[in-house]
C-alpha cells in the first residue's frame, strides 16, 4: 500500500479498526439472527455470546429492559471535525485536501473519498460511474436529508456519533440508501443500528413511541425496512402486559393524582404507587398521527386481550386530544377534511360490541362532529345504532346536535327523534323477550331506566322549545315518542310546554289545546299545579282541570285523616273487603263527577274547612289564585254549594266561598300572588 494511503488510514482511525479486528472475534453477518443477552452493561453489549464490541465504538445507556430514561448509542471515538461554511456548506477540518463534493438537498459536503468508499457500497458505484473527471456527486431523494447524511459521514470518519430515538430511524434509512452493509465492512452502520433497535429501542415503551412518530417523514423507507411494523408490534405487546408487571414510566393525567388519593383515603404511598390502571397506556399513544394510531389500535384489538371499555377510553382520550371543543363554518376546508377523516377513523375503531366500551356522551360527541364535518352515511348510521342502545345515559347537553341546512332549526330534532324511536323499538323487543321467560313483569332497573329517558326527553324539549322555528308537530311527535310510564311526574313536560307557549305567541287556540293535551294534570306536583293555576298562557279548560284535581287531591287528604281519626276513636278496623268496596265506590263516584265537571258536596265542604284552617294558621304563607282562576273556582264552589246544604250537621258551617277572605287577608295573599307569577322555565 502506498505511503499516502497509510497516512490516510492513521489519520482517519483505521489503526483503531485493526486493533478491534485483532482483539475481538468476528461479529455475525447482517443476515444472521441477532439477539441480545438479558443483562446489559453500560460499557459494552454482548451479541449472541460470540462478539464483544469495545467501549470506544459502542456505548448503550439506559435502565433495565424497558428503561426509565431514553436510550442512546455512542459510536466512534474521534472528536467531531465537521465545520460549516455558511448554511449550505459543510466540510471536514483536516490537513488533507478534500477530493469529493456530495450534494444532499441544499447542502454541499466537501469530504474525502477513501473513508466514505470504505463503508458505502453505493458511493463506490457513484464515484466509479462519475469517473476521474468529476468530483461532485448528487444524492437525489436522500432519506433524512443533510442531517442523516452527516451522521453516516461521521461514522465513516470514525468520529463520535450519538444515536437516540429521535435520529436512529433517519440514520438507518440513510445507511440503507448508502448500502453500508456487512459485505463492504464488518461492523458497518446498518448492523450496529439494528443491534441498537432490537436490544434497546424496541424494549423501551416511550422510545418505541418516539421512533414510530419519526417514521412518518421517512416513508416509504421506514416501511420497507419494517421499522414501522416492529414499532407497532412492540407498543401493542406492551399494552397487553399485566399492569402488575409494568415497571416503566408512563403518562397518566386523567384522574386524581396518587398523593392526593393517599391523603384522602389514608393509603400507604408505596402500596398506591404500585397500582397501575388497565388504561395506563392510552395517553402516551395519543401523540401519534391518526394513521399510525389506527394501525396501533388495530394491532391492540387483534391480540384479543384488551377489554372493550379500555378501548373506548383510549378512543375518547384521543378524541379529546385532537378534536376541538367548538366548530364553526369559518374553519378551512383542509382542516374540515382532517377532522372528517379523524372522526371516521375513530368510528371504525369502536369496540365491536355496540352495547359496551364507549359512553353515550362520547358517542354523541362523535355524532355532533359527524354532522358538522359531513361524515359519510355509513359511519353515522353506525353511531346512531350505538347511541340508541344507551340513550338513557346521555345528558341534555349531549343531545344538542346542531342542525345543518336545509333545516332551519337550531338543533337537529329529526336526528334525536330517530334515535329515540330506535331506542324504544329496542326496549320493546327486549321486554317482549323477557316476557316470554318471566311473564308480564317489569324489572325495577328497567323502570328506572325508562324514567331516566323520560326526564331526559322532557329536559331536551325544554331546551328546543326556545327555538321559534320549531314546529308544533315536531314538538308533539318527540313528546309522544316515549310511553306514559316514563313520566310518573309531568312537571318537566309542563315546563317544556310553558316555554313553547311563551316563545310561540302566534299559536291558535286549537294549537294550544293540542299541545296542552300532551299533559296529564293529575301527574303534576303541588308546585307545578299552583304555577299552572296562575298561568294565563294556558287554555281555560286546562286551568279548570288543574283546579279541579287540586281540590280532589286536597279533599282526599282530609278524608283520609278523618277516617283514621274515626277508626282510632271506635277502636275498630275495616276488613280488606270493606276497604275494597269503599275504594270502588269512591272511584266510581269520582269518575262520574269528573265527566260532569262538578265537585261532590262533601269534597267542597271538607276542602273549604281545610282552606279556612290554613288561612287562619298561616295567613302570609297561603297564596291567592289570580282573578281568572279565582272566578272559575267560585263558580265551581257555587255548583257544589246546593248539594252541601242537605248534608249532615258537619256541613252547617260557613257557606262562604274559600276565595272570600277578610280584607287584610286578601291584601296579603294578593301580594304573595304577584310574587309567584313567573315562569318556571
Tab-separated table of N, CA and C in Angstrom, residues 332-458:
chain	number	residue	atom	x	y	z
A	332	UNK	N	-61.131	26.151	7.830
A	332	UNK	CA	-60.695	25.916	6.456
A	332	UNK	C	-61.129	24.538	5.974
A	333	UNK	N	-61.199	24.395	4.660
A	333	UNK	CA	-61.611	23.111	4.072
A	333	UNK	C	-60.607	22.005	4.399
A	334	UNK	N	-59.339	22.359	4.424
A	334	UNK	CA	-58.316	21.349	4.726
A	334	UNK	C	-58.484	20.818	6.145
A	335	UNK	N	-58.741	21.716	7.080
A	335	UNK	CA	-58.932	21.290	8.464
A	335	UNK	C	-60.223	20.498	8.619
A	336	UNK	N	-61.242	20.892	7.878
A	336	UNK	CA	-62.508	20.143	7.925
A	336	UNK	C	-62.309	18.716	7.425
A	337	UNK	N	-61.566	18.569	6.337
A	337	UNK	CA	-61.288	17.225	5.810
A	337	UNK	C	-60.483	16.397	6.805
A	338	UNK	N	-59.575	17.052	7.501
A	338	UNK	CA	-58.780	16.343	8.501
A	338	UNK	C	-59.668	15.849	9.634
A	339	UNK	N	-60.561	16.717	10.115
A	339	UNK	CA	-61.479	16.308	11.182
A	339	UNK	C	-62.408	15.198	10.709
A	340	UNK	N	-62.841	15.290	9.465
A	340	UNK	CA	-63.733	14.263	8.927
A	340	UNK	C	-63.042	12.901	8.913
A	341	UNK	N	-61.813	12.871	8.450
A	341	UNK	CA	-61.069	11.608	8.414
A	341	UNK	C	-60.821	11.089	9.822
A	342	UNK	N	-60.525	11.996	10.752
A	342	UNK	CA	-60.264	11.581	12.121
A	342	UNK	C	-61.504	10.950	12.744
A	343	UNK	N	-62.670	11.591	12.555
A	343	UNK	CA	-63.907	11.068	13.142
A	343	UNK	C	-64.269	9.727	12.509
A	344	UNK	N	-64.140	9.617	11.200
A	344	UNK	CA	-64.452	8.347	10.532
A	344	UNK	C	-63.528	7.229	11.018
A	345	UNK	N	-62.259	7.565	11.261
A	345	UNK	CA	-61.320	6.557	11.749
A	345	UNK	C	-61.686	6.111	13.159
A	346	UNK	N	-62.029	7.064	14.022
A	346	UNK	CA	-62.410	6.709	15.387
A	346	UNK	C	-63.668	5.843	15.401
A	347	UNK	N	-64.596	6.128	14.508
A	347	UNK	CA	-65.827	5.331	14.452
A	347	UNK	C	-65.510	3.890	14.053
A	348	UNK	N	-64.631	3.724	13.081
A	348	UNK	CA	-64.297	2.365	12.641
A	348	UNK	C	-63.495	1.599	13.687
A	349	UNK	N	-62.888	2.312	14.645
A	349	UNK	CA	-62.113	1.655	15.696
A	349	UNK	C	-62.937	1.344	16.936
A	350	UNK	N	-64.208	1.723	16.954
A	350	UNK	CA	-65.044	1.468	18.127
A	350	UNK	C	-65.120	-0.034	18.408
A	351	UNK	N	-65.274	-0.409	19.676
A	351	UNK	CA	-65.357	-1.844	20.013
A	351	UNK	C	-66.485	-2.530	19.260
A	352	UNK	N	-66.311	-3.785	18.889
A	352	UNK	CA	-67.343	-4.476	18.107
A	352	UNK	C	-68.653	-4.641	18.851
A	353	UNK	N	-68.593	-4.784	20.182
A	353	UNK	CA	-69.808	-4.914	20.969
A	353	UNK	C	-70.411	-3.535	21.161
A	354	UNK	N	-71.523	-3.274	20.486
A	354	UNK	CA	-72.109	-1.936	20.484
A	354	UNK	C	-72.664	-1.524	21.840
A	355	UNK	N	-72.940	-2.480	22.710
A	355	UNK	CA	-73.561	-2.149	23.976
A	355	UNK	C	-72.588	-1.748	25.064
A	356	UNK	N	-71.287	-1.959	24.860
A	356	UNK	CA	-70.299	-1.654	25.893
A	356	UNK	C	-69.146	-0.891	25.265
A	357	UNK	N	-68.233	-0.485	26.127
A	357	UNK	CA	-66.999	0.120	25.629
A	357	UNK	C	-66.984	1.622	25.719
A	358	UNK	N	-67.884	2.284	25.008
A	358	UNK	CA	-67.864	3.742	24.921
A	358	UNK	C	-69.094	4.327	25.606
A	359	UNK	N	-68.898	5.444	26.270
A	359	UNK	CA	-70.014	6.112	26.919
A	359	UNK	C	-70.907	6.763	25.872
A	360	UNK	N	-72.159	6.959	26.249
A	360	UNK	CA	-73.100	7.606	25.332
A	360	UNK	C	-72.691	9.051	25.055
A	361	UNK	N	-72.133	9.701	26.052
A	361	UNK	CA	-71.694	11.087	25.877
A	361	UNK	C	-70.613	11.185	24.801
A	362	UNK	N	-69.641	10.263	24.819
A	362	UNK	CA	-68.581	10.269	23.810
A	362	UNK	C	-69.135	9.971	22.420
A	363	UNK	N	-70.048	9.025	22.326
A	363	UNK	CA	-70.646	8.693	21.033
A	363	UNK	C	-71.419	9.874	20.464
A	364	UNK	N	-72.126	10.601	21.325
A	364	UNK	CA	-72.879	11.766	20.852
A	364	UNK	C	-71.945	12.900	20.432
A	365	UNK	N	-70.787	12.996	21.071
A	365	UNK	CA	-69.803	13.987	20.635
A	365	UNK	C	-69.305	13.654	19.233
A	366	UNK	N	-69.032	12.393	18.992
A	366	UNK	CA	-68.640	11.981	17.642
A	366	UNK	C	-69.759	12.253	16.646
A	367	UNK	N	-70.995	12.046	17.073
A	367	UNK	CA	-72.125	12.290	16.179
A	367	UNK	C	-72.234	13.768	15.832
A	368	UNK	N	-72.004	14.633	16.807
A	368	UNK	CA	-72.033	16.075	16.534
A	368	UNK	C	-71.019	16.443	15.458
A	369	UNK	N	-69.785	15.938	15.617
A	369	UNK	CA	-68.753	16.253	14.627
A	369	UNK	C	-69.070	15.596	13.282
A	370	UNK	N	-69.705	14.448	13.322
A	370	UNK	CA	-70.091	13.798	12.074
A	370	UNK	C	-71.046	14.678	11.284
A	371	UNK	N	-71.963	15.314	11.986
A	371	UNK	CA	-72.915	16.212	11.323
A	371	UNK	C	-72.213	17.464	10.815
A	372	UNK	N	-71.322	18.021	11.631
A	372	UNK	CA	-70.689	19.293	11.284
A	372	UNK	C	-69.706	19.167	10.127
A	373	UNK	N	-68.957	18.075	10.062
A	373	UNK	CA	-67.924	17.933	9.028
A	373	UNK	C	-68.391	17.098	7.851
A	374	UNK	N	-69.633	16.609	7.892
A	374	UNK	CA	-70.178	15.884	6.747
A	374	UNK	C	-69.644	14.476	6.594
A	375	UNK	N	-69.611	13.724	7.689
A	375	UNK	CA	-69.166	12.334	7.621
A	375	UNK	C	-70.139	11.520	6.770
A	376	UNK	N	-69.636	10.509	6.122
A	376	UNK	CA	-70.466	9.673	5.247
A	376	UNK	C	-71.588	8.990	6.026
A	377	UNK	N	-72.593	8.528	5.276
A	377	UNK	CA	-73.792	7.967	5.900
A	377	UNK	C	-73.505	6.695	6.691
A	378	UNK	N	-72.630	5.852	6.189
A	378	UNK	CA	-72.390	4.571	6.852
A	378	UNK	C	-71.813	4.733	8.256
A	379	UNK	N	-70.756	5.547	8.467
A	379	UNK	CA	-70.273	5.748	9.841
A	379	UNK	C	-71.319	6.409	10.733
A	380	UNK	N	-72.076	7.347	10.200
A	380	UNK	CA	-73.116	7.999	11.005
A	380	UNK	C	-74.186	6.998	11.416
A	381	UNK	N	-74.555	6.124	10.513
A	381	UNK	CA	-75.562	5.120	10.834
A	381	UNK	C	-75.064	4.195	11.946
A	382	UNK	N	-73.789	3.859	11.914
A	382	UNK	CA	-73.221	3.022	12.964
A	382	UNK	C	-73.291	3.732	14.313
A	383	UNK	N	-73.005	5.031	14.322
A	383	UNK	CA	-73.094	5.797	15.563
A	383	UNK	C	-74.514	5.832	16.100
A	384	UNK	N	-75.479	6.070	15.219
A	384	UNK	CA	-76.879	6.142	15.646
A	384	UNK	C	-77.303	4.822	16.291
A	385	UNK	N	-76.898	3.712	15.719
A	385	UNK	CA	-77.244	2.405	16.285
A	385	UNK	C	-76.648	2.242	17.676
A	386	UNK	N	-75.401	2.648	17.844
A	386	UNK	CA	-74.757	2.508	19.146
A	386	UNK	C	-75.406	3.413	20.189
A	387	UNK	N	-75.722	4.644	19.791
A	387	UNK	CA	-76.327	5.587	20.738
A	387	UNK	C	-77.713	5.126	21.154
A	388	UNK	N	-78.454	4.559	20.229
A	388	UNK	CA	-79.827	4.141	20.530
A	388	UNK	C	-79.870	3.015	21.563
A	389	UNK	N	-78.749	2.340	21.813
A	389	UNK	CA	-78.718	1.272	22.806
A	389	UNK	C	-78.525	1.796	24.221
A	390	UNK	N	-78.035	3.007	24.361
A	390	UNK	CA	-77.745	3.539	25.689
A	390	UNK	C	-78.122	5.013	25.805
A	391	UNK	N	-79.224	5.392	25.159
A	391	UNK	CA	-79.652	6.791	25.158
A	391	UNK	C	-79.945	7.294	26.559
A	392	UNK	N	-80.429	6.431	27.444
A	392	UNK	CA	-80.794	6.849	28.797
A	392	UNK	C	-79.586	7.339	29.593
A	393	UNK	N	-78.367	7.058	29.128
A	393	UNK	CA	-77.168	7.505	29.829
A	393	UNK	C	-76.743	8.914	29.421
A	394	UNK	N	-77.396	9.487	28.433
A	394	UNK	CA	-76.976	10.783	27.894
A	394	UNK	C	-77.440	11.924	28.789
A	395	UNK	N	-76.899	13.096	28.524
A	395	UNK	CA	-77.350	14.327	29.171
A	395	UNK	C	-77.949	15.243	28.108
A	396	UNK	N	-78.653	16.271	28.562
A	396	UNK	CA	-79.298	17.186	27.616
A	396	UNK	C	-78.262	17.869	26.731
A	397	UNK	N	-77.133	18.237	27.311
A	397	UNK	CA	-76.078	18.892	26.531
A	397	UNK	C	-75.586	17.997	25.404
A	398	UNK	N	-75.539	16.707	25.674
A	398	UNK	CA	-75.084	15.770	24.645
A	398	UNK	C	-76.039	15.731	23.461
A	399	UNK	N	-77.336	15.917	23.716
A	399	UNK	CA	-78.341	15.788	22.658
A	399	UNK	C	-78.465	17.022	21.777
A	400	UNK	N	-77.834	18.099	22.157
A	400	UNK	CA	-77.970	19.342	21.388
A	400	UNK	C	-77.061	19.295	20.163
A	401	UNK	N	-77.469	18.521	19.183
A	401	UNK	CA	-76.727	18.377	17.929
A	401	UNK	C	-77.142	19.503	16.989
A	402	UNK	N	-76.233	20.350	16.555
A	402	UNK	CA	-76.610	21.470	15.682
A	402	UNK	C	-77.204	20.980	14.367
A	403	UNK	N	-78.186	21.711	13.893
A	403	UNK	CA	-78.824	21.376	12.617
A	403	UNK	C	-78.019	21.988	11.472
A	404	UNK	N	-78.041	21.336	10.339
A	404	UNK	CA	-77.355	21.805	9.142
A	404	UNK	C	-78.382	22.059	8.048
A	405	UNK	N	-78.065	22.961	7.118
A	405	UNK	CA	-79.004	23.220	6.016
A	405	UNK	C	-79.358	21.922	5.309
A	406	UNK	N	-80.604	21.797	4.816
A	406	UNK	CA	-81.649	22.829	4.700
A	406	UNK	C	-82.521	22.996	5.929
A	407	UNK	N	-82.213	22.373	7.049
A	407	UNK	CA	-83.007	22.561	8.253
A	407	UNK	C	-82.855	23.996	8.754
A	408	UNK	N	-83.957	24.565	9.251
A	408	UNK	CA	-83.923	25.945	9.721
A	408	UNK	C	-84.016	26.050	11.233
A	409	UNK	N	-83.973	24.914	11.934
A	409	UNK	CA	-83.999	24.929	13.389
A	409	UNK	C	-82.580	25.008	13.942
A	410	UNK	N	-82.487	25.330	15.225
A	410	UNK	CA	-81.173	25.419	15.850
A	410	UNK	C	-80.537	24.040	16.010
A	411	UNK	N	-81.341	23.061	16.357
A	411	UNK	CA	-80.823	21.721	16.633
A	411	UNK	C	-81.512	20.697	15.735
A	412	UNK	N	-80.813	19.610	15.532
A	412	UNK	CA	-81.313	18.553	14.651
A	412	UNK	C	-82.299	17.675	15.427
A	413	UNK	N	-83.549	18.119	15.479
A	413	UNK	CA	-84.584	17.407	16.231
A	413	UNK	C	-84.935	16.089	15.534
A	414	UNK	N	-84.886	16.079	14.231
A	414	UNK	CA	-85.222	14.856	13.495
A	414	UNK	C	-84.249	13.721	13.827
A	415	UNK	N	-82.983	14.055	13.980
A	415	UNK	CA	-81.987	13.042	14.314
A	415	UNK	C	-82.256	12.456	15.699
A	416	UNK	N	-82.559	13.307	16.661
A	416	UNK	CA	-82.865	12.826	18.012
A	416	UNK	C	-84.148	12.011	18.012
A	417	UNK	N	-85.123	12.435	17.207
A	417	UNK	CA	-86.360	11.674	17.096
A	417	UNK	C	-86.086	10.262	16.580
A	418	UNK	N	-85.198	10.159	15.601
A	418	UNK	CA	-84.827	8.855	15.050
A	418	UNK	C	-84.151	7.984	16.112
A	419	UNK	N	-83.262	8.589	16.906
A	419	UNK	CA	-82.564	7.831	17.943
A	419	UNK	C	-83.543	7.349	19.004
A	420	UNK	N	-84.476	8.220	19.406
A	420	UNK	CA	-85.461	7.841	20.421
A	420	UNK	C	-86.342	6.700	19.913
A	421	UNK	N	-86.777	6.789	18.663
A	421	UNK	CA	-87.614	5.725	18.096
A	421	UNK	C	-86.876	4.390	18.090
A	422	UNK	N	-85.595	4.411	17.742
A	422	UNK	CA	-84.817	3.170	17.741
A	422	UNK	C	-84.632	2.641	19.156
A	423	UNK	N	-84.441	3.538	20.088
A	423	UNK	CA	-84.296	3.114	21.475
A	423	UNK	C	-85.562	2.415	21.955
A	424	UNK	N	-86.717	2.996	21.653
A	424	UNK	CA	-87.980	2.410	22.107
A	424	UNK	C	-88.237	1.073	21.413
A	425	UNK	N	-87.871	0.961	20.149
A	425	UNK	CA	-88.025	-0.324	19.457
A	425	UNK	C	-87.153	-1.394	20.108
A	426	UNK	N	-85.921	-1.005	20.452
A	426	UNK	CA	-85.013	-1.947	21.096
A	426	UNK	C	-85.545	-2.350	22.463
A	427	UNK	N	-86.049	-1.394	23.236
A	427	UNK	CA	-86.587	-1.697	24.552
A	427	UNK	C	-87.816	-2.596	24.449
A	428	UNK	N	-88.661	-2.328	23.464
A	428	UNK	CA	-89.860	-3.157	23.291
A	428	UNK	C	-89.477	-4.592	22.945
A	429	UNK	N	-88.484	-4.743	22.102
A	429	UNK	CA	-88.035	-6.084	21.729
A	429	UNK	C	-87.478	-6.819	22.950
A	430	UNK	N	-86.652	-6.127	23.734
A	430	UNK	CA	-86.084	-6.751	24.930
A	430	UNK	C	-87.166	-7.132	25.931
A	431	UNK	N	-88.165	-6.251	26.067
A	431	UNK	CA	-89.238	-6.541	27.009
A	431	UNK	C	-90.066	-7.734	26.553
A	432	UNK	N	-90.314	-7.814	25.262
A	432	UNK	CA	-91.066	-8.957	24.737
A	432	UNK	C	-90.316	-10.259	24.972
A	433	UNK	N	-88.997	-10.217	24.783
A	433	UNK	CA	-88.204	-11.423	25.009
A	433	UNK	C	-88.217	-11.832	26.481
A	434	UNK	N	-88.164	-10.852	27.369
A	434	UNK	CA	-88.176	-11.168	28.799
A	434	UNK	C	-89.553	-11.632	29.255
A	435	UNK	N	-90.600	-11.092	28.622
A	435	UNK	CA	-91.947	-11.516	28.989
A	435	UNK	C	-92.182	-12.984	28.649
A	436	UNK	N	-91.522	-13.447	27.586
A	436	UNK	CA	-91.671	-14.859	27.226
A	436	UNK	C	-91.102	-15.770	28.305
A	437	UNK	N	-90.108	-15.240	29.029
A	437	UNK	CA	-89.462	-16.046	30.072
A	437	UNK	C	-90.071	-15.786	31.440
A	438	UNK	N	-90.263	-14.509	31.776
A	438	UNK	CA	-90.699	-14.150	33.120
A	438	UNK	C	-92.168	-13.783	33.221
A	439	UNK	N	-92.881	-13.722	32.116
A	439	UNK	CA	-94.254	-13.259	32.165
A	439	UNK	C	-94.302	-11.742	32.130
A	440	UNK	N	-95.462	-11.159	32.289
A	440	UNK	CA	-95.637	-9.707	32.237
A	440	UNK	C	-95.133	-9.082	33.529
A	441	UNK	N	-93.847	-8.949	33.587
A	441	UNK	CA	-93.239	-8.416	34.807
A	441	UNK	C	-92.111	-7.477	34.408
A	442	UNK	N	-92.184	-6.253	34.889
A	442	UNK	CA	-91.181	-5.247	34.570
A	442	UNK	C	-90.209	-5.140	35.732
A	443	UNK	N	-88.957	-5.346	35.454
A	443	UNK	CA	-87.938	-5.271	36.492
A	443	UNK	C	-87.746	-3.828	36.941
A	444	UNK	N	-87.305	-3.684	38.195
A	444	UNK	CA	-87.166	-2.347	38.765
A	444	UNK	C	-86.174	-1.488	38.016
A	445	UNK	N	-85.023	-2.039	37.663
A	445	UNK	CA	-83.997	-1.232	36.993
A	445	UNK	C	-84.448	-0.807	35.604
A	446	UNK	N	-85.275	-1.605	34.947
A	446	UNK	CA	-85.791	-1.219	33.633
A	446	UNK	C	-86.753	-0.051	33.761
A	447	UNK	N	-87.563	-0.059	34.821
A	447	UNK	CA	-88.475	1.058	35.037
A	447	UNK	C	-87.698	2.332	35.329
A	448	UNK	N	-86.631	2.222	36.114
A	448	UNK	CA	-85.792	3.385	36.401
A	448	UNK	C	-85.147	3.910	35.128
A	449	UNK	N	-84.684	2.998	34.277
A	449	UNK	CA	-84.085	3.409	33.000
A	449	UNK	C	-85.086	4.171	32.150
A	450	UNK	N	-86.319	3.696	32.119
A	450	UNK	CA	-87.357	4.364	31.334
A	450	UNK	C	-87.676	5.740	31.901
A	451	UNK	N	-87.711	5.861	33.230
A	451	UNK	CA	-87.958	7.167	33.834
A	451	UNK	C	-86.809	8.131	33.561
A	452	UNK	N	-85.577	7.618	33.542
A	452	UNK	CA	-84.435	8.474	33.185
A	452	UNK	C	-84.569	9.001	31.767
A	453	UNK	N	-85.034	8.152	30.872
A	453	UNK	CA	-85.252	8.594	29.494
A	453	UNK	C	-86.340	9.658	29.444
A	454	UNK	N	-87.434	9.443	30.189
A	454	UNK	CA	-88.500	10.441	30.199
A	454	UNK	C	-88.022	11.786	30.688
A	455	UNK	N	-87.228	11.786	31.760
A	455	UNK	CA	-86.684	13.039	32.273
A	455	UNK	C	-85.765	13.695	31.248
A	456	UNK	N	-84.960	12.890	30.563
A	456	UNK	CA	-84.044	13.412	29.548
A	456	UNK	C	-84.804	14.064	28.398
A	457	UNK	N	-85.831	13.399	27.910
A	457	UNK	CA	-86.590	13.955	26.779
A	457	UNK	C	-87.309	15.228	27.183
A	458	UNK	N	-87.871	15.273	28.374
A	458	UNK	CA	-88.560	16.484	28.826
A	458	UNK	C	-87.592	17.654	28.947
